[in-house]
C-alpha cells in the first residue's frame, strides 16, 4: 500500500476567494513542514487532507485513498486543529476515552493507549483535571495525545507549538520526531525554528501558492553566500533597511549588529556569514514580493 | 462502538444541567396536576351528583347541536378543529346565508334577529336561575337547547349538519364525530356504577389512570425534549470539539443515532419512574377494593402514548440544530407546542385525538371514547414515530455532510445577517 500523500493541481475556494492555487505536493514518511505567513492557506490545505473541507478542484490521495471516500481516510488520519478544545466538564481522561470510543478502540486498548500517551505528553498527573482547568499549553499537549490515540498513519498538526513554553516546545518537537519515524507527520508553523530542528521536507505557501518545495538544506543553500552581517550605527540601519532585507539584528549600545541579505558584498565592513533557515525563508518571501529598492 | 457511545452519551446527559431542569419540571407537572388525585371510589347511592355523560338520544342531540348552531350563528363566529387544531371561522355573506337557511330548515329560526332573541332569552334565564354569577361569569352553564323544527327527521338533521360542517371547512361541532358527543346528561347512580365498572373491569383501573397520567405528561413532553436536543447539538460547537469528532472513523450514523437514542431513553426514564407513584396508588386501592389491575398499563401507555411525542420532539430539535447550528429549534418547537396545547383545548375529554402532537384525555374515565378513538390515536402515534425516524435519518445525512465541510448553513445565516446590517 502507498505510504505517500499525493496532491495534484489542488485549487480551493471559499466562495469567490481562492485560498489555494494549483497546489501540487508529494509528502512522504517523516516530518513534513508547512511554512507560510498568516492567511497563506496552511490550515486550508490541512483541512482538505483531513477531509474537513471538500476539495474544489484537483486530486488529493492519502496513502492511496481519495479524500472523496472520507471514511477510509479518517481511519488513518489523526488531526490536531489550530483552534480546538474539548467538553469543558470532562476530565482529561474522560475526554480521551470519549474520543477513543469514536475511534473504535476497545476498552482495554483505550486504557492502555491513554495511559501511555498521557505519560508521553506529560499529563499523567493531570488526568483527573477537568478540561476547562487546563492551561493553554496543557490543552495543546492533550490535543496531540488525542490526535495519535488511534495510532494513525498520517498525523496532521496545525501550529501545535503555539503557546508552549520553550521546554515544552523542545519536548514537543522530539515527540513529533519520534512519531514521524514510521509515518507521515505534517506540521504547520510560522516559527522557522520548529522546522529547522525537525523537518527534512518542507513546503512554503504564500497567498495560496507553493513557492518552495524541497529539503531544508536545499532551501538554505539558496541563500549561500548572500548572508552578511555588519556592525553599524542605528542611523545607518535605516538606510540599510531600505536597500536590503534585514533578517535579524542585535542592539549593542549605540550600535546594531545587523544580519541581512545581499547578492554581493555591499561594503567592506560587511562579513559573509553562514546561511540559516530563517535567512532563506526571508529571502524566499521577498523574492516572491520583490526585493525592496 | 454504538453501545459504548450510547452509554457515554447517557452519562453526558445525566451530567447536564438542562436535563435535571427537565426532570424537575416533569416532577412539578406531575405533583401539581396529579399528585393528590384520589383513586376513584365506587359510587354510593344517594350522592348529590355523579358527573355528566354523553347522551345518544337523537332528540337531545338535535336540541343541543341546534342550540350551539344558533348561538354561533348569532355571534357570527364559529369554532372548528379542521386538522385537530383550533381555528376560528367567520363566514362571507353567501356562506352566512347558507347557514341561515340550514338553521331555518332545522330549527325554524329565521334570521339573525330571531337567533339573537333565543340566545338573549336563554342568557337571561341562566342569570335568573343563578347559574351565572352576579358579574356575569359562568358558574355552571346549562347549554342552550333549541327545539328542532316540526317533522325534522334525525336523518335530515344529519344531512343538514354535514352541510353546515362543510361550509365551515370541516372539524366543526356539527360534524358527525363531534355532534354525537355533544349532548350531555347528568349521570344517575346506575350510570356512575357502570362507569366505575368499566374503569375497573375494562381498564383494570390502571388503564384509566395511565391515560390520565399520559394526558398531563404529554403536554410538557411536547416541548421539553427540544431543550435537551438543542443543548446537545450545540455542545460540540461551543466546546470547539467538532473537528476532533468529525475526523474520527466513527460513522455519522453511529454518532447521531447513539445520541438520539440516549436522549430519548434518558427522557423516558424519569417518566417511567414518576409513573410508579400513581401505579402504587392503584395497587393500594386495588388491594382494598379487591380488584385486579393491569400491572403494565403505565409502561404500555408511556411507550405507546408518550414516547412517540418524546421521539418526534427530540428528533425535530436535533435535526434543526444540526442543520442550522443555532437554537432556532426552540422557537419552532415553541410555536408548534403553543398551537398544539391551545388548539387542543376543546378536545380534552378523550376520544378525539386527531393529529395532535399531544393527544389529550383528561379523565380516568371515558374508556368508550378511548376505544372508539383508538384507531385514530394509533395512526397519530405511528405517524409521529415515523416522522421522528425520518427526521433522525435526515439528521444523519446533514451531519455526514457537515463533517465533510459541506452545508455551512450557519455561516450563510450569519453572513446574511452581517450583509443586512451593513446595508
Ligand atoms: N471559512 C472561511 N471563509 C472564507 N475565507 C476563509 C475561511 N477560512 C480561511 N479563509 C481565507 O483563506 C485564506 C487562507 O486561510 P488559512 O486559514 O488556510 O491560512 P493559514 O495559513 O492557516 O493562516 P494562519 O497562519 O493565520 O493560521 C485566508 O485568506 C483566509 O482569510
Ligand atoms: Mg492556520
XYZ file of C-alpha atoms and ligand atoms in Angstrom:
748
model
C 0.000 0.000 0.000
C 1.096 3.503 -0.806
C 2.606 5.496 2.024
C 2.555 8.907 0.464
C 0.147 11.781 0.216
C -0.241 12.982 -3.341
C -1.809 16.319 -4.068
C -2.242 17.342 -7.679
C -3.368 20.715 -9.000
C -5.448 21.477 -5.957
C -7.498 24.654 -6.101
C -9.581 25.634 -3.143
C -12.144 28.376 -2.861
C -14.102 29.988 -0.068
C -16.916 31.466 -2.072
C -15.102 33.676 -4.527
C -11.892 33.827 -2.529
C -9.241 31.423 -3.731
C -7.339 30.067 -0.748
C -5.172 27.508 -2.580
C -3.833 27.941 -6.090
C -2.769 24.943 -8.127
C -1.041 23.209 -5.241
C 0.837 20.026 -6.137
C 2.770 18.234 -3.418
C 4.070 14.781 -2.635
C 4.513 14.050 1.049
C 6.493 11.002 2.210
C 7.061 9.286 5.523
C 8.766 11.555 8.019
C 8.231 15.107 9.132
C 6.878 17.495 6.573
C 6.840 21.178 7.395
C 4.335 23.655 6.004
C 5.579 27.187 6.293
C 3.853 30.402 5.447
C 2.639 33.658 6.871
C -0.830 34.245 8.301
C -3.524 33.551 5.764
C -1.181 31.687 3.405
C -3.511 28.696 3.251
C -1.824 26.216 5.594
C -4.920 25.407 7.591
C -6.988 25.148 4.442
C -4.594 22.615 2.930
C -4.541 20.567 6.109
C -8.308 20.534 6.362
C -8.590 19.254 2.823
C -6.242 16.382 3.651
C -8.150 15.664 6.861
C -11.453 15.539 4.884
C -12.853 18.521 6.748
C -13.205 20.518 3.566
C -14.390 19.210 0.217
C -11.751 19.890 -2.405
C -12.871 22.291 -5.086
C -10.589 21.125 -7.916
C -7.716 18.679 -8.303
C -6.950 15.350 -6.682
C -5.838 14.514 -3.166
C -4.954 10.964 -2.217
C -3.844 9.919 1.241
C -1.928 6.626 1.212
C -3.786 5.607 -1.892
C -7.207 6.668 -0.604
C -9.015 9.552 -2.218
C -10.310 12.177 0.193
C -13.624 11.685 -1.529
C -14.040 8.439 0.378
C -13.760 10.311 3.651
C -14.484 7.298 5.837
C -11.398 5.494 4.549
C -9.148 8.489 5.052
C -10.446 9.149 8.566
C -9.327 5.695 9.632
C -5.702 6.538 9.035
C -5.535 10.242 9.815
C -5.050 11.983 13.142
C -5.721 15.692 13.255
C -4.885 18.435 15.690
C -6.743 21.614 14.735
C -5.216 25.037 15.114
C -8.022 26.002 17.456
C -9.814 23.404 19.492
C -10.945 22.437 22.919
C -12.902 19.611 24.467
C -16.025 19.283 26.577
C -15.075 21.551 29.463
C -16.676 19.431 32.149
C -14.941 16.225 31.203
C -11.724 15.240 32.849
C -8.645 14.771 30.721
C -9.067 11.043 30.918
C -12.773 11.104 30.104
C -12.247 13.296 27.073
C -9.581 10.948 25.751
C -11.784 7.977 26.454
C -14.695 9.543 24.598
C -12.578 10.218 21.527
C -11.094 6.765 21.812
C -14.551 5.246 21.541
C -15.213 7.367 18.466
C -12.010 5.986 17.009
C -13.325 2.494 17.534
C -10.830 1.409 20.197
C -11.800 -1.366 22.589
C -11.931 -0.877 26.330
C -8.605 -2.461 27.217
C -6.934 -0.840 24.253
C -8.165 2.573 25.308
C -6.992 2.159 28.856
C -3.551 1.165 27.755
C -3.153 3.763 24.993
C -4.450 6.654 27.059
C -2.153 5.825 29.939
C 0.817 5.583 27.622
C 0.010 8.775 25.733
C -0.700 10.889 28.797
C 2.695 9.774 30.026
C 4.258 10.831 26.766
C 2.730 14.301 26.770
C 3.403 14.747 30.454
C -0.200 14.901 31.596
C -0.382 11.808 33.780
C -0.696 13.852 36.941
C -3.436 15.955 35.406
C -5.574 13.122 34.142
C -8.325 13.833 36.650
C -8.346 17.558 35.965
C -11.279 18.987 34.086
C -10.514 20.186 30.589
C -11.641 23.704 31.477
C -8.994 23.814 34.201
C -6.098 23.167 31.807
C -3.663 25.852 30.736
C -3.227 26.618 27.051
C -0.089 24.556 26.798
C -1.585 21.607 28.631
C -4.522 21.693 26.259
C -2.157 21.571 23.282
C -0.439 18.533 24.757
C -3.788 16.889 25.283
C -4.522 17.788 21.678
C -1.502 15.937 20.378
C -2.333 12.957 22.544
C -5.849 12.724 21.133
C -4.535 13.018 17.586
C -2.333 9.938 17.922
C -4.724 7.983 20.088
C -5.662 5.572 17.321
C -2.111 5.246 16.039
C -2.773 6.921 12.680
C -0.565 6.517 9.615
C -0.813 10.226 8.960
C -0.670 12.885 11.626
C -1.670 16.425 10.796
C -0.844 19.078 13.352
C -1.755 22.703 12.772
C 0.583 25.052 14.624
C 0.997 22.758 17.575
C 3.792 24.686 19.230
C 1.920 27.975 19.522
C 1.682 28.904 23.168
C 4.108 26.328 24.518
C 6.949 27.256 26.815
C 10.450 26.667 25.398
C 10.984 23.470 27.322
C 7.669 22.046 26.231
C 8.335 23.148 22.701
C 11.519 21.089 22.582
C 9.780 18.102 24.149
C 7.024 18.508 21.645
C 9.345 18.567 18.663
C 11.090 15.474 19.887
C 7.795 13.748 20.382
C 6.750 14.594 16.843
C 10.082 13.341 15.505
C 9.603 10.047 17.309
C 6.136 9.732 15.891
C 7.397 10.560 12.431
C 9.779 7.630 12.362
C 7.310 5.355 10.690
C 4.550 7.634 9.488
C 3.771 10.932 7.854
C 3.620 13.943 10.122
C 2.538 17.218 8.586
C 3.333 20.197 10.717
C 2.369 23.763 10.002
C 4.015 26.672 11.661
C 5.308 30.142 11.143
C 8.076 29.550 13.592
C 11.068 28.762 11.413
C 12.935 27.241 14.305
C 10.425 24.434 14.592
C 11.054 23.430 11.018
C 14.793 23.776 11.213
C 15.024 21.417 14.113
C 12.734 18.715 12.884
C 11.774 18.613 9.248
C 13.527 17.252 6.259
C 10.996 18.171 3.636
C 9.180 21.422 3.659
C 6.840 23.443 1.516
C 6.385 27.157 1.723
C 2.986 28.596 0.924
C 2.355 32.179 0.012
C -1.092 33.510 -0.797
C -2.266 30.023 -1.623
C 0.626 29.058 -3.924
C 3.541 26.757 -3.191
C 6.613 28.924 -3.613
C 9.108 26.344 -2.454
C 9.142 22.623 -2.047
C 12.213 20.633 -1.125
C 14.584 19.850 1.714
C 15.733 22.260 4.374
C 19.413 22.138 3.267
C 18.396 22.929 -0.297
C 16.426 25.892 0.899
C 19.366 27.106 2.917
C 21.752 26.677 0.005
C 19.642 29.126 -1.993
C 20.995 31.879 0.183
C 24.521 30.541 0.490
C 26.916 33.453 0.002
C 24.196 36.030 0.308
C 24.048 36.489 4.056
C 26.161 39.195 5.569
C 26.476 40.763 8.946
C 27.820 44.122 9.943
C 28.111 46.322 12.966
C 26.558 49.666 12.110
C 25.062 52.658 13.849
C 21.336 52.993 14.399
C 21.129 55.697 11.747
C 22.857 53.549 9.209
C 20.388 50.762 9.963
C 17.531 52.814 8.498
C 19.475 53.180 5.272
C 20.374 49.510 5.245
C 16.719 48.513 5.644
C 15.853 50.470 2.535
C 18.274 48.545 0.336
C 18.458 45.116 1.880
C 16.384 42.522 3.654
C 17.394 42.569 7.293
C 16.780 39.142 8.794
C 17.837 39.850 12.358
C 19.528 42.429 14.496
C 21.090 42.717 17.868
C 21.489 46.035 19.664
C 24.915 46.660 21.171
C 24.860 50.013 22.972
C 24.647 52.703 20.290
C 25.403 50.234 17.561
C 23.472 47.438 15.957
C 24.661 44.075 14.787
C 22.544 43.523 11.672
C 22.201 40.403 9.570
C 20.984 40.980 6.047
C 20.761 39.523 2.564
C 22.689 40.842 -0.375
C 23.598 39.412 -3.786
C 27.215 40.569 -3.407
C 29.368 42.142 -0.758
C 27.814 45.594 -0.264
C 30.543 47.358 1.745
C 33.883 46.454 3.167
C 32.900 46.079 6.822
C 30.215 43.525 5.951
C 31.190 39.966 6.774
C 29.909 36.915 4.946
C 28.008 34.513 7.253
C 26.708 31.008 7.106
C 23.121 30.980 5.921
C 20.329 29.727 8.179
C 16.757 28.655 7.535
C 15.438 31.937 8.787
C 17.529 33.835 6.253
C 16.441 31.534 3.487
C 12.793 31.919 4.435
C 13.035 35.697 4.411
C 14.826 35.565 1.095
C 12.106 33.394 -0.357
C 9.270 35.569 0.868
C 10.855 38.682 -0.542
C 11.782 37.114 -3.844
C 8.102 36.467 -4.275
C 7.250 40.054 -3.450
C 10.314 41.627 -4.971
C 13.338 42.899 -3.067
C 12.844 46.444 -1.755
C 14.507 49.120 -3.800
C -18.868 1.135 19.166
C -22.573 2.005 19.229
C -23.228 0.561 22.663
C -20.252 2.244 24.298
C -21.067 5.547 22.692
C -24.658 5.212 23.839
C -23.562 4.714 27.422
C -21.213 7.693 27.205
C -23.976 9.871 25.803
C -26.304 8.815 28.601
C -23.674 9.779 31.136
C -23.233 13.148 29.453
C -26.966 13.714 29.588
C -27.076 12.921 33.278
C -24.318 15.443 33.875
C -26.035 18.247 32.032
C -27.960 20.895 33.895
C -30.738 21.153 31.363
C -31.578 17.507 31.877
C -32.197 17.978 35.570
C -34.258 21.067 34.927
C -36.420 18.982 32.615
C -36.747 16.257 35.234
C -37.730 18.831 37.845
C -40.365 20.319 35.576
C -41.786 16.857 34.931
C -41.939 16.142 38.631
C -43.516 19.511 39.261
C -46.014 18.912 36.476
C -46.919 15.591 37.983
C -47.278 16.704 41.576
C -49.205 19.848 40.766
C -51.612 18.134 38.384
C -51.872 14.598 39.594
C -50.048 14.386 42.888
C -53.111 14.211 45.070
C -55.540 12.552 42.720
C -57.702 10.215 44.655
C -58.309 6.879 43.076
C -61.941 6.626 42.026
C -64.233 5.350 44.712
C -67.043 3.048 43.998
C -70.090 5.327 43.773
C -72.552 5.128 46.627
C -76.292 5.536 46.218
C -77.693 8.874 47.295
C -74.756 11.095 46.232
C -75.666 14.607 45.213
C -74.253 14.218 41.722
C -72.395 11.677 39.677
C -70.992 13.793 36.879
C -72.060 14.005 33.286
C -72.034 11.721 30.294
C -72.765 11.907 26.598
C -76.280 11.024 25.619
C -77.122 9.155 22.464
C -80.751 10.209 22.458
C -81.387 11.730 18.982
C -83.877 14.252 20.318
C -81.396 15.524 22.881
C -78.554 15.589 20.386
C -80.598 17.655 17.958
C -81.583 20.095 20.676
C -78.099 20.746 21.907
C -76.434 20.831 18.493
C -79.051 23.273 17.201
C -78.545 25.334 20.337
C -74.860 25.504 19.565
C -75.529 26.450 15.947
C -77.985 29.137 16.953
C -75.504 30.679 19.325
C -72.567 30.555 16.913
C -74.705 31.877 14.080
C -75.853 34.752 16.252
C -72.290 35.590 17.292
C -71.067 35.171 13.692
C -68.093 33.241 14.928
C -67.538 29.509 14.717
C -65.013 27.314 16.464
C -63.590 24.479 14.386
C -60.737 21.984 14.540
C -60.064 21.236 10.876
C -56.977 19.067 11.408
C -57.220 18.804 15.131
C -56.051 22.378 15.624
C -58.172 25.243 16.822
C -59.485 27.624 14.199
C -61.918 30.489 14.463
C -64.096 30.760 11.375
C -66.057 33.777 10.215
C -68.126 33.409 7.084
C -68.602 35.516 3.989
C -72.070 36.766 3.122
C -73.025 33.872 0.920
C -71.960 31.172 3.366
C -73.643 33.090 6.155
C -76.863 32.972 4.157
C -76.463 29.240 3.632
C -76.084 28.662 7.376
C -79.152 30.820 7.946
C -81.010 28.565 5.511
C -79.914 25.472 7.377
C -80.935 26.944 10.689
C -84.294 27.881 9.282
C -84.984 24.422 7.968
C -83.663 22.628 11.021
C -84.993 24.823 13.813
C -87.400 27.218 12.189
C -85.272 30.163 13.274
C -85.469 32.882 10.684
C -82.571 35.281 10.598
C -80.027 36.689 12.992
C -82.545 38.656 14.992
C -84.591 35.597 15.848
C -81.440 33.725 16.792
C -80.344 36.646 18.941
C -83.650 36.611 20.729
C -83.211 32.963 21.663
C -79.685 33.481 22.894
C -80.595 36.517 24.979
C -83.625 34.795 26.489
C -81.530 31.835 27.438
C -78.866 34.075 28.870
C -81.393 35.945 30.982
C -82.830 32.677 32.225
C -79.411 31.453 33.226
C -78.893 34.530 35.337
C -82.280 34.227 36.911
C -81.811 30.652 37.951
C -78.491 31.608 39.450
C -76.283 29.603 37.210
C -74.470 32.742 36.122
C -72.598 34.705 38.722
C -73.510 38.260 39.581
C -70.710 39.646 37.450
C -71.892 37.510 34.587
C -69.144 34.953 34.941
C -70.224 31.427 34.328
C -70.617 29.231 37.294
C -72.353 26.297 35.868
C -73.837 26.737 32.466
C -76.750 24.822 31.180
C -76.110 24.961 27.432
C -78.653 26.499 25.117
C -81.093 23.995 23.735
C -83.166 24.689 20.659
C -86.066 22.542 19.567
C -85.816 21.130 16.061
C -88.382 22.184 13.515
C -91.507 20.130 13.464
C -91.202 16.978 11.427
C -87.390 17.145 11.124
C -86.096 13.578 10.987
C -82.806 12.669 12.587
C -81.574 11.659 9.175
C -82.375 15.004 7.588
C -80.830 16.680 10.612
C -77.653 14.738 9.931
C -77.585 15.871 6.309
C -78.099 19.496 7.248
C -75.368 19.390 9.866
C -72.956 17.732 7.455
C -73.617 20.583 5.075
C -73.020 23.160 7.796
C -69.774 21.399 8.664
C -68.703 21.528 5.048
C -69.466 25.238 4.816
C -67.325 25.768 7.906
C -64.433 23.834 6.387
C -64.749 20.684 8.496
C -63.937 19.883 12.112
C -66.813 21.963 13.468
C -69.185 20.987 16.253
C -71.595 19.844 13.566
C -69.590 17.050 12.023
C -70.742 13.540 12.811
C -67.981 12.684 15.234
C -68.485 15.720 17.422
C -72.196 16.227 17.255
C -72.897 12.746 18.516
C -70.968 13.552 21.678
C -72.455 16.950 22.228
C -75.497 16.141 24.339
C -74.595 15.808 27.974
C -76.874 14.475 30.635
C -76.373 14.075 34.333
C -75.405 10.561 35.293
C -77.536 8.538 37.601
C -76.210 6.247 40.275
C -76.576 3.364 37.857
C -74.634 5.244 35.185
C -71.871 6.049 37.616
C -71.714 2.478 38.741
C -71.448 1.445 35.119
C -68.557 3.876 34.575
C -66.833 2.534 37.633
C -67.273 -0.974 36.363
C -65.787 -0.037 33.013
C -62.834 1.535 34.773
C -62.164 -1.450 36.968
C -63.015 -4.176 34.516
C -62.268 -2.930 31.017
C -59.411 -0.661 32.042
C -58.482 -2.675 35.084
C -58.069 0.589 36.966
C -54.500 1.317 35.906
C -55.522 1.736 32.261
C -57.694 4.698 33.122
C -55.102 6.283 35.359
C -52.306 5.654 32.903
C -54.314 7.608 30.351
C -54.865 10.435 32.780
C -51.157 10.344 33.591
C -50.333 10.439 29.878
C -52.672 13.361 29.438
C -50.771 15.501 31.893
C -47.292 14.376 30.974
C -47.777 14.672 27.234
C -48.269 18.431 27.464
C -44.788 19.079 28.783
C -43.239 16.320 26.766
C -44.435 18.240 23.735
C -41.787 20.884 24.395
C -39.179 19.905 26.984
C -37.168 17.411 24.884
C -36.226 20.149 22.440
C -34.097 21.833 25.087
C -32.127 18.664 25.580
C -31.518 18.051 21.910
C -30.613 21.668 21.191
C -28.075 21.842 24.014
C -26.617 18.527 22.915
C -26.448 19.677 19.319
C -24.733 22.926 20.192
C -22.378 21.449 22.753
C -19.771 20.269 20.258
C -19.534 23.664 18.620
C -19.420 25.514 21.908
C -16.750 23.187 23.229
C -14.826 23.637 19.944
C -14.749 19.904 19.641
C -16.429 19.463 16.283
C -13.288 18.879 14.256
C -11.894 16.420 16.769
C -15.052 14.361 16.413
C -15.509 14.857 12.681
C -12.125 13.354 11.864
C -12.752 10.135 13.813
C -13.511 6.937 11.986
C -16.900 6.512 13.671
C -19.758 6.713 11.174
C -22.176 9.613 11.219
C -24.997 7.135 11.697
C -23.465 5.774 14.890
C -22.733 9.221 16.268
C -26.141 10.729 15.578
C -28.291 7.712 16.362
C -26.485 6.886 19.600
C -27.001 10.474 20.727
C -30.626 10.353 19.740
C -31.265 7.082 21.470
C -29.506 8.262 24.617
C -31.619 11.402 24.763
C -34.937 9.653 24.243
C -34.107 6.903 26.718
C -32.957 9.396 29.322
C -36.185 11.341 28.811
C -38.489 8.391 29.115
C -36.727 7.115 32.215
C -37.961 9.816 34.621
C -41.445 9.455 33.171
C -41.409 5.757 33.971
C -40.135 6.430 37.462
C -42.737 9.110 38.136
C -45.447 6.761 36.915
C -44.604 4.491 39.841
C -46.456 6.898 42.122
C -49.915 6.613 40.542
C -49.201 2.959 39.897
C -48.584 2.301 43.579
C -51.711 4.280 44.440
C -53.633 1.998 42.155
C -52.047 -1.076 43.687
C -53.002 0.083 47.113
C -56.559 0.877 46.129
C -56.915 -2.389 44.265
C -55.931 -4.328 47.354
C -58.552 -2.602 49.432
C -61.250 -2.853 46.779
C -60.303 -6.401 45.913
C -59.945 -5.796 42.210
C -57.279 -6.922 39.810
C -55.215 -4.407 37.864
C -53.038 -4.342 34.780
C -49.553 -4.033 36.228
C -48.020 -2.967 32.941
C -50.551 -0.321 31.988
C -48.285 2.620 32.854
C -45.428 1.136 30.892
C -47.683 0.484 27.924
C -49.077 3.991 27.944
C -45.685 5.563 28.492
C -44.305 3.879 25.404
C -47.481 3.912 23.342
C -48.731 7.378 24.134
C -45.820 9.436 25.422
C -42.750 8.000 23.737
C -43.760 8.984 20.190
C -44.068 12.580 21.363
C -40.657 12.419 23.050
C -39.222 10.886 19.907
C -40.527 13.421 17.460
C -39.784 16.495 19.568
C -36.243 15.289 20.212
C -35.730 14.437 16.554
C -37.103 17.733 15.281
C -34.846 19.619 17.690
C -31.846 17.557 16.708
C -32.474 17.973 13.007
C -32.928 21.730 13.108
C -29.908 22.148 15.351
C -27.677 20.062 13.106
C -28.985 21.858 10.064
C -28.553 25.399 11.315
C -26.135 25.113 14.236
C -28.410 27.522 16.068
C -31.075 27.261 18.739
C -33.826 28.030 16.242
C -35.455 24.680 17.069
C -36.570 26.118 20.404
C -38.581 28.779 18.608
C -40.041 26.337 16.124
C -40.963 23.845 18.808
C -42.342 26.619 20.981
C -44.706 27.665 18.225
C -45.689 24.087 17.472
C -46.322 23.427 21.134
C -48.373 26.576 21.548
C -50.600 25.632 18.659
C -50.921 22.088 19.980
C -51.794 22.980 23.546
C -54.170 25.801 22.798
C -55.560 24.122 19.733
C -56.405 21.042 21.727
C -58.282 22.839 24.455
C -61.691 21.927 23.103
C -60.759 18.262 22.841
C -59.602 17.398 26.305
C -62.113 14.731 27.204
C -60.570 11.963 25.174
C -61.744 10.074 22.155
C -60.970 12.914 19.765
C -57.248 12.660 19.313
C -56.925 13.890 15.738
C -53.343 14.507 14.633
C -52.350 16.393 17.736
C -48.723 16.163 18.817
C -50.036 15.812 22.359
C -53.295 13.862 22.317
C -55.382 14.625 25.385
C -57.613 12.500 27.539
C -58.249 14.463 30.657
C -60.128 11.850 32.641
C -59.510 8.429 34.049
C -62.928 7.523 32.690
C -64.309 7.509 29.163
C -62.930 4.124 28.222
C -65.530 4.065 25.464
C -64.136 7.251 23.962
C -60.650 5.824 24.053
C -61.891 2.637 22.496
C -63.713 4.484 19.719
C -60.817 6.839 19.055
C -58.172 4.153 19.301
C -57.647 3.708 15.567
C -57.110 7.437 15.185
C -54.789 7.524 18.181
C -52.758 4.615 16.853
C -52.482 6.274 13.442
C -51.452 9.501 15.141
C -48.756 7.852 17.253
C -47.420 5.825 14.335
C -47.288 8.933 12.212
C -45.164 10.794 14.747
C -42.942 7.793 15.293
C -42.347 7.580 11.556
C -41.745 11.330 11.398
C -39.198 11.001 14.199
C -37.349 8.252 12.369
C -37.308 10.253 9.153
C -36.002 13.336 10.957
C -33.315 11.233 12.592
C -32.327 9.865 9.198
C -32.135 13.389 7.826
C -30.009 14.429 10.795
C -27.549 11.668 9.952
C -27.420 12.929 6.394
C -26.870 16.537 7.429
C -24.233 15.514 9.940
C -22.286 13.481 7.411
C -22.314 16.418 5.003
C -21.193 18.896 7.634
C -18.350 16.590 8.520
C -17.051 16.950 5.014
C -17.298 20.713 5.146
C -20.480 20.954 3.140
C -23.780 22.538 4.146
C -22.437 25.520 6.021
C -25.843 26.918 6.712
C -24.887 28.664 9.903
C -22.161 30.542 8.064
C -24.670 31.599 5.445
C -27.158 32.764 8.037
C -24.504 34.796 9.806
C -23.139 36.225 6.552
C -26.645 37.169 5.554
C -27.289 38.909 8.797
C -23.990 40.736 8.510
C -24.599 41.947 4.997
C -28.076 43.071 6.003
C -26.822 45.047 8.952
C -24.182 46.592 6.743
C -26.746 47.661 4.196
N -14.118 29.829 6.395
C -13.508 30.716 5.590
N -14.251 31.509 4.798
C -13.683 32.388 3.988
N -12.368 32.569 3.873
C -11.567 31.814 4.637
C -12.099 30.847 5.532
N -11.081 30.247 6.165
C -9.962 30.816 5.673
N -10.251 31.752 4.762
C -9.283 32.556 3.996
O -8.441 31.664 3.311
C -7.104 32.105 3.365
C -6.236 31.003 3.936
O -6.603 30.795 5.283
P -5.894 29.716 6.206
O -6.648 29.658 7.476
O -5.761 28.469 5.434
O -4.482 30.380 6.453
P -3.276 29.894 7.405
O -2.103 29.740 6.542
O -3.690 28.730 8.195
O -3.093 31.164 8.330
P -2.660 31.242 9.881
O -1.190 31.139 9.915
O -3.101 32.599 10.304
O -3.348 30.139 10.583
C -7.102 33.372 4.187
O -7.053 34.457 3.303
C -8.403 33.361 4.911
O -8.885 34.666 5.029
Mg -3.930 28.343 10.085
